[in-house]
XYZ file of C-alpha atoms in Angstrom:
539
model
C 152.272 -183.828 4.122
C 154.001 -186.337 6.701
C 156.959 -187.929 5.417
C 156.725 -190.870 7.534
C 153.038 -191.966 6.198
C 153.933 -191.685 2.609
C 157.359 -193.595 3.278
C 155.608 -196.037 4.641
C 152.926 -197.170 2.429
C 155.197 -196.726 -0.515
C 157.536 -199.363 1.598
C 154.645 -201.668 1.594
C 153.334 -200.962 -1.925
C 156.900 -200.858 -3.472
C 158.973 -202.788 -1.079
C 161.940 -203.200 -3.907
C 162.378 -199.387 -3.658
C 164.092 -199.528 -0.712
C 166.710 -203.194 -1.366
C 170.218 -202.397 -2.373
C 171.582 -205.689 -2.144
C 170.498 -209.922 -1.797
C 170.214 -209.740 1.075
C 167.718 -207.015 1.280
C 165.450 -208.474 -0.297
C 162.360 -210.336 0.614
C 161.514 -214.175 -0.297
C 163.474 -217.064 -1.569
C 162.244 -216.362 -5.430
C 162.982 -212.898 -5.450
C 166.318 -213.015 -3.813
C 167.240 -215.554 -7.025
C 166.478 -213.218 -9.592
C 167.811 -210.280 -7.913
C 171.027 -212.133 -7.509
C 171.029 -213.900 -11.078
C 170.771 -209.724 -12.278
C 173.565 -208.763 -9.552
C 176.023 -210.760 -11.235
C 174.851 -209.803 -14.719
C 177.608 -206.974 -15.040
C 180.644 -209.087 -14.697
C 179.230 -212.099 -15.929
C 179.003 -210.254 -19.436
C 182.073 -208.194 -18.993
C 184.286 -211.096 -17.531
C 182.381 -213.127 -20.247
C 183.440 -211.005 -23.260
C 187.051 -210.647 -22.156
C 187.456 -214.396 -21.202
C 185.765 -215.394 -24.424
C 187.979 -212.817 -26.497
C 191.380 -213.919 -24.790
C 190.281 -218.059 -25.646
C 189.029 -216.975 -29.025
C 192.470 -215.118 -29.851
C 194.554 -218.551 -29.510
C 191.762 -220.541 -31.113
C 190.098 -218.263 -33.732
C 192.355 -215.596 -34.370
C 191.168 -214.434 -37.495
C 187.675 -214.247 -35.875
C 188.686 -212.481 -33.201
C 191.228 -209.724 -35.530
C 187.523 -209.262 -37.814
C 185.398 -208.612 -34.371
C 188.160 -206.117 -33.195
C 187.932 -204.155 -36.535
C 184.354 -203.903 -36.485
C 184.333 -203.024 -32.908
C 186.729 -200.366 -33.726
C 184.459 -199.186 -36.629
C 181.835 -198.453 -34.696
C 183.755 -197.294 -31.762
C 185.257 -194.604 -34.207
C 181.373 -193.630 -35.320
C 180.488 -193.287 -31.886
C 183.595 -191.382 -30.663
C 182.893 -189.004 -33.603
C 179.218 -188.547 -32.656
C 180.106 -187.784 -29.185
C 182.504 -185.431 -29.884
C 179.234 -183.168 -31.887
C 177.494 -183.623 -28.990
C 180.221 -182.300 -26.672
C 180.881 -179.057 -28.623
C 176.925 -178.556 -29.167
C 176.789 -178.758 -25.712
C 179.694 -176.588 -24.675
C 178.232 -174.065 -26.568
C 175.079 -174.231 -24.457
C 177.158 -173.817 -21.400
C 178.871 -170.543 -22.343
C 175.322 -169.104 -23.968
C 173.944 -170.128 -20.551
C 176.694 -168.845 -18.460
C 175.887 -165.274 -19.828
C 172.538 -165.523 -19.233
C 170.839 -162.756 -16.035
C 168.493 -165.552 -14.447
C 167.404 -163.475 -12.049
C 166.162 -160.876 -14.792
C 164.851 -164.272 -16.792
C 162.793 -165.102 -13.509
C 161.252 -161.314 -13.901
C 159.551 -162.350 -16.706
C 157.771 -165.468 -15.754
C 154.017 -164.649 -14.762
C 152.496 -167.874 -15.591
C 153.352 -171.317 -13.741
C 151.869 -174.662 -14.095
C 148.775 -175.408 -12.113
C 150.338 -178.334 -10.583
C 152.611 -176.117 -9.011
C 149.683 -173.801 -7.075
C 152.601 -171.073 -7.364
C 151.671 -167.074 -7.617
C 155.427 -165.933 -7.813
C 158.113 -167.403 -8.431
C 159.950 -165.809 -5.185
C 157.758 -168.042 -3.246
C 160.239 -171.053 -4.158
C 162.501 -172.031 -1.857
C 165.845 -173.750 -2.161
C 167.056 -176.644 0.000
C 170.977 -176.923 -0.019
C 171.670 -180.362 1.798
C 175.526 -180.789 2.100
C 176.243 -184.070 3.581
C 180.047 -184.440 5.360
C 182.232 -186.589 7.421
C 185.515 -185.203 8.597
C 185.967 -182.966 5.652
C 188.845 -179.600 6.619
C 187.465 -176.487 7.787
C 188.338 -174.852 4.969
C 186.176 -176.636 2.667
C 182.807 -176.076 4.145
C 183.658 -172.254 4.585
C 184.320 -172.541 0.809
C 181.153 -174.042 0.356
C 179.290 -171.148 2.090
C 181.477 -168.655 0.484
C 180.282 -169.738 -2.679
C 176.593 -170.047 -1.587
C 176.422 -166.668 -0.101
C 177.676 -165.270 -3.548
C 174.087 -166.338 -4.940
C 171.819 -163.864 -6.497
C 168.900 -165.665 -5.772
C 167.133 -164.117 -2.860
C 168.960 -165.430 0.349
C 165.290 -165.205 2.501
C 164.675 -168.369 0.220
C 168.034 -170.124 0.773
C 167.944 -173.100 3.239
C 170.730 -175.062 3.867
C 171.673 -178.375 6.030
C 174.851 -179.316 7.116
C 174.390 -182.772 7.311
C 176.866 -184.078 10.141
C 177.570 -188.199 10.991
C 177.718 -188.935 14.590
C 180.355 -191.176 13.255
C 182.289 -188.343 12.827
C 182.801 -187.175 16.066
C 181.714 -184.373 18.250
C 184.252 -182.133 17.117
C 182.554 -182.202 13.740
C 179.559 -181.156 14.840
C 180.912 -178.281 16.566
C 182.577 -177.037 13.314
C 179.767 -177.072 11.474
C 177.879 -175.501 14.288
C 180.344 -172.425 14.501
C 180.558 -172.379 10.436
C 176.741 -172.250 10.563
C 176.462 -169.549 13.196
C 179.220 -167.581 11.043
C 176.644 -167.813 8.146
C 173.498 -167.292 9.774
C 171.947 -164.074 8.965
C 173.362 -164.730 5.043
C 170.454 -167.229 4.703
C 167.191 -168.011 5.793
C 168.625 -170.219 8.187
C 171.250 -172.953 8.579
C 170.342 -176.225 10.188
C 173.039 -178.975 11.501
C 171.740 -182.309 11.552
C 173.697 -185.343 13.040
C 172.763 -189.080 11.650
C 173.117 -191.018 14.098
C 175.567 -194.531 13.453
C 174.608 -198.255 13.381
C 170.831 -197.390 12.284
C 169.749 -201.262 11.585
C 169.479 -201.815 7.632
C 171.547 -198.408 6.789
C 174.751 -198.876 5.069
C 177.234 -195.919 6.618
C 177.520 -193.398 3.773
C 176.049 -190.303 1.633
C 172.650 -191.582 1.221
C 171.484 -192.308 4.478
C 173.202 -189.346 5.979
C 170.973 -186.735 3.657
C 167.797 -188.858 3.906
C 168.265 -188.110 7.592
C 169.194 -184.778 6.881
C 166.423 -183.780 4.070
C 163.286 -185.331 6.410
C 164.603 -183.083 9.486
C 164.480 -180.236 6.956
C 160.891 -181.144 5.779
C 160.098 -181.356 9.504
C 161.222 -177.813 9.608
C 159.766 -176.287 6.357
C 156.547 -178.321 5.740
C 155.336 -179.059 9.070
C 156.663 -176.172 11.447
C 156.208 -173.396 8.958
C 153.747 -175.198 6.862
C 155.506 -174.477 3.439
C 154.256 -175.926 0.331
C 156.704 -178.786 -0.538
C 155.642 -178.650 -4.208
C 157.592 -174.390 -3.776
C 161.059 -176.037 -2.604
C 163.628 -177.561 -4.513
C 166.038 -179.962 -3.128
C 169.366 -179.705 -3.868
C 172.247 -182.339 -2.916
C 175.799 -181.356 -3.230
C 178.620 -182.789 -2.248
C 180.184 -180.650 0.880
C 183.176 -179.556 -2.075
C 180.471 -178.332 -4.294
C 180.939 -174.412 -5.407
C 177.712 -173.199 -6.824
C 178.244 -170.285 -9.497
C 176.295 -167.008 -8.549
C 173.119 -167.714 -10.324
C 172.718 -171.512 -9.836
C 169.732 -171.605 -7.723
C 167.941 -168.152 -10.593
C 168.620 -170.832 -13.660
C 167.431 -173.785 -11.587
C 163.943 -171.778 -10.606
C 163.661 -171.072 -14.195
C 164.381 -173.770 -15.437
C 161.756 -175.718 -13.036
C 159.200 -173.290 -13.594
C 159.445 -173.681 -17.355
C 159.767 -178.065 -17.554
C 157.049 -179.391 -18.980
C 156.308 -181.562 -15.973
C 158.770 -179.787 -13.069
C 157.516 -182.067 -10.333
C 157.903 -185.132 -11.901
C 161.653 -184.141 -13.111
C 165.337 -183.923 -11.842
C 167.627 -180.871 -12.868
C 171.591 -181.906 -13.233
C 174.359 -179.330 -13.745
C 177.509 -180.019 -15.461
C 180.274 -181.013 -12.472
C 183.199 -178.840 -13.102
C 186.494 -180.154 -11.162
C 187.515 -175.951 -10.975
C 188.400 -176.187 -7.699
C 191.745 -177.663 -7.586
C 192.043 -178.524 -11.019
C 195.703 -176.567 -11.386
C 197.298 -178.526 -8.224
C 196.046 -182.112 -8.914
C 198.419 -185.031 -10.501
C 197.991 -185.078 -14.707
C 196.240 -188.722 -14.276
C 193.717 -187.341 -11.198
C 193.165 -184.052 -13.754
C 192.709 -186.437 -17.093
C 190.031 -188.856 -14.616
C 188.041 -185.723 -13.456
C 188.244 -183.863 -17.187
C 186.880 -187.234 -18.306
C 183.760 -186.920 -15.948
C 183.187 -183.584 -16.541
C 183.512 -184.393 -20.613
C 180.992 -187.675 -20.235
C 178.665 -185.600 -18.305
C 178.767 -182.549 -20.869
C 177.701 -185.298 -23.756
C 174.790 -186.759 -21.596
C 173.387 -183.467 -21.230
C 172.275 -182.976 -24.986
C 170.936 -186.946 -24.632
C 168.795 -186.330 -21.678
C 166.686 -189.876 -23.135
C 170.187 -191.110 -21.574
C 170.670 -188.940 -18.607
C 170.459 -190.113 -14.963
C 171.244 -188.075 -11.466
C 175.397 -187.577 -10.903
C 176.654 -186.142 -7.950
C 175.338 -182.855 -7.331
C 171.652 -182.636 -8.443
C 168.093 -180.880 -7.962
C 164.556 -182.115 -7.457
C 161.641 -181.295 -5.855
C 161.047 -181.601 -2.914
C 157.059 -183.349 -3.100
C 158.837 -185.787 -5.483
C 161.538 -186.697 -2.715
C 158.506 -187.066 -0.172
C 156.191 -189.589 -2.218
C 158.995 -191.869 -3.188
C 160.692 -192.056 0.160
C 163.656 -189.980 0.056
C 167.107 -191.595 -0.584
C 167.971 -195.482 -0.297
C 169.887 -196.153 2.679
C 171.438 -199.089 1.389
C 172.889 -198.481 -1.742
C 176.694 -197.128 -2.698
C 175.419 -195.301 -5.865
C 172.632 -193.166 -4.515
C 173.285 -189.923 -6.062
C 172.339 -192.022 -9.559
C 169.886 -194.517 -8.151
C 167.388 -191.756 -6.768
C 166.605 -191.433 -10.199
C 165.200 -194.747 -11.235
C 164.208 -194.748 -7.421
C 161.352 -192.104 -8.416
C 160.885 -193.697 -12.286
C 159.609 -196.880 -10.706
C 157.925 -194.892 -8.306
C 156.197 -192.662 -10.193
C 155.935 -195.817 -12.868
C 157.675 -194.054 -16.145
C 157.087 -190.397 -15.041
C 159.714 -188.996 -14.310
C 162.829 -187.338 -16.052
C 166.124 -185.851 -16.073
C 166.394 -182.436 -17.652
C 169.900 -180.490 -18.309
C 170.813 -177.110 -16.603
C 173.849 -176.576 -18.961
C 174.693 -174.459 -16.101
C 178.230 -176.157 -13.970
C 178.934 -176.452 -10.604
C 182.571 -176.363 -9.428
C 184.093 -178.998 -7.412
C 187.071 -180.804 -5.959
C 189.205 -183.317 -8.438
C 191.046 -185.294 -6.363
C 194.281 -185.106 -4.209
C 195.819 -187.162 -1.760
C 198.770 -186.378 0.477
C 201.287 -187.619 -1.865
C 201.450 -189.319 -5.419
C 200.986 -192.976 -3.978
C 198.110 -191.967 -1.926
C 196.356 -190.019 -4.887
C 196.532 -193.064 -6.692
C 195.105 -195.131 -4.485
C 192.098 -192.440 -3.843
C 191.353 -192.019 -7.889
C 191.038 -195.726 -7.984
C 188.531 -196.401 -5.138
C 187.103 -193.164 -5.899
C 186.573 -194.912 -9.633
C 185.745 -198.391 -7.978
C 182.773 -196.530 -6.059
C 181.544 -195.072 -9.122
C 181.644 -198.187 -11.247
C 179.755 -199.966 -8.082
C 176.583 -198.227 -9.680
C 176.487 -201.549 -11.452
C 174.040 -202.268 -8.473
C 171.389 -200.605 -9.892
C 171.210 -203.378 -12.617
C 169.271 -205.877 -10.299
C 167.660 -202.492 -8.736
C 165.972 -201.458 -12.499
C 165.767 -205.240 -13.598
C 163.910 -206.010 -10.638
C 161.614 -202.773 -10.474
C 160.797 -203.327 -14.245
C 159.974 -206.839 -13.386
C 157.413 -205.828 -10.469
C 156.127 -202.354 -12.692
C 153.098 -203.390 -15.489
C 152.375 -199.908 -16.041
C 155.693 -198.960 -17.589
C 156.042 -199.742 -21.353
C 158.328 -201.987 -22.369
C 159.503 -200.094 -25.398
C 160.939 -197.750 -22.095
C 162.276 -200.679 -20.216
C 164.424 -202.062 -22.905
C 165.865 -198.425 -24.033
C 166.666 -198.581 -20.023
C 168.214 -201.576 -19.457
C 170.081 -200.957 -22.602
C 171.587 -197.918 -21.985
C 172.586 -199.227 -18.148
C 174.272 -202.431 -19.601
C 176.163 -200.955 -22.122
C 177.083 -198.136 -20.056
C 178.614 -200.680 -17.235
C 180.068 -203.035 -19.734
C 181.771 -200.464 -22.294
C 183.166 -199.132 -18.811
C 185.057 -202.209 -18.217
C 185.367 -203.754 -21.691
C 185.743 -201.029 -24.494
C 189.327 -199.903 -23.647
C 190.819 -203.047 -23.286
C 189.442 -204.206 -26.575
C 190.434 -201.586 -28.035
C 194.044 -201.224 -26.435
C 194.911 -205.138 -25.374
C 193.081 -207.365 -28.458
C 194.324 -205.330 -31.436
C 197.320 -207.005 -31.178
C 196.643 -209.920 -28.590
C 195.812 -212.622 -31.887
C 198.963 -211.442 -34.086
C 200.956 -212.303 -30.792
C 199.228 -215.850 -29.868
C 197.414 -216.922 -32.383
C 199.592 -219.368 -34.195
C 202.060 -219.449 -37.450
C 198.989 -220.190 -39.499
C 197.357 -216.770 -38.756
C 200.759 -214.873 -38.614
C 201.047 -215.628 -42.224
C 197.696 -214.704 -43.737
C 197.139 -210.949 -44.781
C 194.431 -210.119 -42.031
C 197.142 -210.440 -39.421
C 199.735 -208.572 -41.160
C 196.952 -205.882 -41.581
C 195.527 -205.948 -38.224
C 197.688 -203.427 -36.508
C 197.354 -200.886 -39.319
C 193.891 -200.870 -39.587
C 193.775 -200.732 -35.820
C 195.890 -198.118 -35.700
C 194.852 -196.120 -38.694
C 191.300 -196.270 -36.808
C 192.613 -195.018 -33.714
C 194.609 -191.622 -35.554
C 191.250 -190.662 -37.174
C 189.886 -191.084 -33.427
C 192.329 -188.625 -32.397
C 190.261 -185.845 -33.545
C 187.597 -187.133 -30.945
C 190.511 -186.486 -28.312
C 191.596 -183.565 -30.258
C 188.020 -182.098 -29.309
C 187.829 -183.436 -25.620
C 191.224 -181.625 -25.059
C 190.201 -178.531 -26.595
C 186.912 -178.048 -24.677
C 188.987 -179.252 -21.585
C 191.482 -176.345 -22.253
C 188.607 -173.782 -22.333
C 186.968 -174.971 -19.600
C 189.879 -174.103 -17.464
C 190.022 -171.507 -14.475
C 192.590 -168.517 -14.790
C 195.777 -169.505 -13.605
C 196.510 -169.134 -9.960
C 199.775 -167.177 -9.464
C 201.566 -169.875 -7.593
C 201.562 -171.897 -10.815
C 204.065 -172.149 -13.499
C 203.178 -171.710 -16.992
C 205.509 -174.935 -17.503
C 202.438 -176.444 -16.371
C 200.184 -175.479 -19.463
C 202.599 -177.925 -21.340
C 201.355 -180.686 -18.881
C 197.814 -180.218 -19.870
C 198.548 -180.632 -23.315
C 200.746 -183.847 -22.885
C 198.173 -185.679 -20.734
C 196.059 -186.414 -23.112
C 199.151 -188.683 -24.504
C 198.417 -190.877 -21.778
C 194.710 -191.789 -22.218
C 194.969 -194.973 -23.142
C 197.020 -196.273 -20.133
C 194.645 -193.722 -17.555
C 191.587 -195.179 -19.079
C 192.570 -198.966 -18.531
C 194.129 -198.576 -15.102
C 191.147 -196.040 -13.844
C 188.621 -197.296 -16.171
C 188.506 -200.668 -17.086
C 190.416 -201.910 -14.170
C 188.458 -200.620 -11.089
C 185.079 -201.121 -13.420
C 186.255 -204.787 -13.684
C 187.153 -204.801 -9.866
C 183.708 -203.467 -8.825
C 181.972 -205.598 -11.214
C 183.595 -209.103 -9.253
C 182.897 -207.847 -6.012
C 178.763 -207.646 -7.152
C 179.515 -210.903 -9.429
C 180.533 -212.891 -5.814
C 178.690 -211.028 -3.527
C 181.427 -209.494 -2.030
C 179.792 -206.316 -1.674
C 181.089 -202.618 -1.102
C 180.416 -200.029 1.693
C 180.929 -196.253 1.041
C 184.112 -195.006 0.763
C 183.982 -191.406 1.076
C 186.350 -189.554 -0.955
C 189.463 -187.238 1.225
C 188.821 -183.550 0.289
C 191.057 -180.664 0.689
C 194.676 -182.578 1.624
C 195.971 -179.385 -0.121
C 195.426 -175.972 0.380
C 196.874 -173.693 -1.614
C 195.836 -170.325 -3.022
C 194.120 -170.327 -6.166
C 191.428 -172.706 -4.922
C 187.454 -172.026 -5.864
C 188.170 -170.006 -8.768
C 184.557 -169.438 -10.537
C 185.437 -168.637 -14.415
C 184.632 -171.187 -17.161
């Protein structure tokens, strides 16, 4: 299969695949309604909030019964989500005791689409894009990846340099990768070169560069099937557990339709979970808790940060967009337009351990969980992407496009929104809405029935800070049981962390799309610590 061929008549089928931004894309007509959808996000989020803030000196009592009710059903959700977290931690530690490799054993049948014989004729593509990440972390990294049980004969991996970066980069991971050689069928070190025309400079470009030299490698040098090797993409801080790759195979060979699907594992922030700040630990527990829900909703799911797919699906739909922020999530409704509707996510329940992060003092770790939140909440760019695509895709039924869209704009706008609704307009019309209100019984009421809503929601964060707790690593020597106490307290603070690294950078990424003022990638520092006790791999 060449790469280049099918990228480019999918380009000129499916030109929209490949736009991040307005000015991407092609003819006066089209760049209206992607840019009318571009500022959708904050024009509903900014909307709401404006609206709410007018409404509170205007129509106070409207306002105090629209608070309740959002409340109510806030509280129903937050309840629901909280089954779905402890069904789904139960999964993980079922799954976590499972022998994959004695699982794979037993498979003798595969799908026809496959044209597999044996399941130890599927190989495993690791691509682990970097920048100027510490030595230490990529030998971590490989550490963890030469721990797998799967056979390593079928283990390829590709340390995906930037030019960017600097020669001495590229030496590193040359002498890291000649360290690791014979543990692995082999080790390739790609470099992506800067200033390609059209690329922005981040993670996506970088391992579309990387992945089609390693097709180059397997497909048309050794002539490997690309429907036998799975693609994964981790970030370079990503610790696989031993049999990762064993419950990935078997989970692929057992999907229903394991070409046409992606495979996410639960992120786990394991690595340096005991050294970061309570509000960086509280942000990364948060992830890790959202991300254990989605997995028993998989109608809901899309790709996170480290993912799997295969590698024939990557091919036909182009590999990653090169000029998108969000790319990790994006590839996903990349290949459902592509594919028109067929394609899925399906769960591991099987984590992956990675960084939560640290900067080199309390001010700087600040500022790095905020952009590193701001980046996140910039996936409000694939609202014009999936408006768009549904727009320009017949063949897709529109019962699917509107669960879609749904679940995208309430996603982005509960980001930014729910907290401060929540938090800031219980009490915002008792304070400004007039002597008139003040005196009637729904104000004096208001902040009970607020509140009273928000203790029985405490069992919700009762539940997140239980499974939290379990899902710690062993305490490292170096640190004090004193600190056992801080993980308990933190969870005092969620309402303040979840409006300052919530709402607030959601909000801020959300204006930046709404005027056009639009983001590159910031790439997240990993590593500023080092301290022993790092890449610990209990759950």
């Amino acid at each position: 299969m060449d790469s280049n061929n099918s990228l480019n008549a999918l380009a000129a089928d499916k030109p929209y695949l490949f736009w991040g931004k307005t000015t991407d894309v092609a003819g006066t007509r089209s760049r209206i309604i992607w840019r009318f959808f571009e500022m959708l996000a904050g024009l509903l989020s900014f909307g709401t909030l404006i609206l709410l803030t007018i409404f509170s000196f205007l129509l106070p009592a409207a306002v105090a019964v629209f608070v309740i009710i959002f409340d109510v059903l806030w509280l129903m959700r937050a309840l629901s989500l909280s089954l779905h977290l402890i069904v789904s931690y139960r999964k993980v530690r079922k799954f976590l005791k499972i022998d994959w490799l004695n699982k794979l054993e037993t498979v003798k049948e595969f799908s026809s689409e496959i044209e597999l014989t044996s399941w130890k004729d599927i190989w495993h593509l690791i691509i682990l894009p970097m920048y100027k990440e510490p030595k230490e972390i990529i030998e971590e990294t490989f550490r963890a990846l030469a721990k797998s049980n799967y056979p390593h004969e079928r283990l390829l991996v590709v340390v995906a340099t930037e030019a960017r970066g600097g020669e001495d980069i590229e030496t590193m991971a040359k002498n890291i990768a000649d360290k690791y050689r014979n543990d692995f069928a082999e080790i390739l070190v790609t470099s992506h070169p800067a200033n390609i025309p059209g690329e922005i400079a981040g993670k996506g470009s970088n391992e579309a560069w990387a992945a089609k030299e390693a097709t180059k490698l397997l497909v048309q040098t050794r002539g490997i099937n690309p429907k036998h090797v799975m693609v994964s993409s981790f970030d370079i801080d990503t610790r696989v557990y031993p049999q990762y790759f064993s419950c990935l195979t078997y989970t692929f060979l057992n999907s229903e339709d394991p070409l046409r699907t992606s495979y996410q594992p639960i992120p786990l922030y394991n690595n340096n979970i005991w050294e970061a700040p309570m509000f960086s630990r509280l942000v990364a527990t948060g992830n890790t808790i959202w991300q254990l829900i989605q997995q028993v909703r998989p109608e809901q799911m899309e790709t996170f940060s480290s993912h799997s797919m295969n590698l024939d699906s990557l091919i036909k739909i182009g590999f990653w967009n090169t000029k998108v922020v969000s790319e990790d999530s994006l590839i996903f409704y990349q290949a459902f337009l592509a594919f028109e509707g067929n394609y899925k996510v399906k769960p591991l329940f099987y984590p992956v351990s990675l960084d939560a992060n640290i900067g080199e003092n309390l001010i700087s770790t600040i500022g790095n969980v905020y952009r590193q939140q701001r980046r996140w909440a910039y996936g409000a760019e694939k609202i014009p992407y999936l408006f768009y695509g549904f727009l320009r895709t017949k063949k897709i039924s529109l019962r699917k496009k509107l669960f879609h869209l749904w679940v995208i704009l309430d996603g982005f706008w509960s980001w930014a929104c729910s907290a401060l609704i929540i938090f800031a307009f219980g009490w915002l019309p008792t304070t400004v809405g007039g002597e008139e209100f003040k005196s009637t019984v729904l104000a004096a009421n208001l902040p009970y029935v607020t509140s009273f809503l928000l203790s029985i929601a405490m069992f919700g964060i009762g539940v997140n800070a239980l499974v939290s707790f379990l899902l710690l690593p062993p305490r490292p020597k170096h640190v004090s049981y004193l600190a056992l106490f801080s993980f308990v307290l933190q969870w005092a603070f969620l309402p303040i962390i979840i409006i300052i690294f919530g709402s607030i950078p959601a909000l801020d990424a959300q204006l930046r799309l709404l005027f056009g003022r639009y983001m590159g990638f910031w790439v997240t520092p990993k590593g500023v610590t080092q301290k022993q006790g790092r890449g610990r791999e209990t759950v």
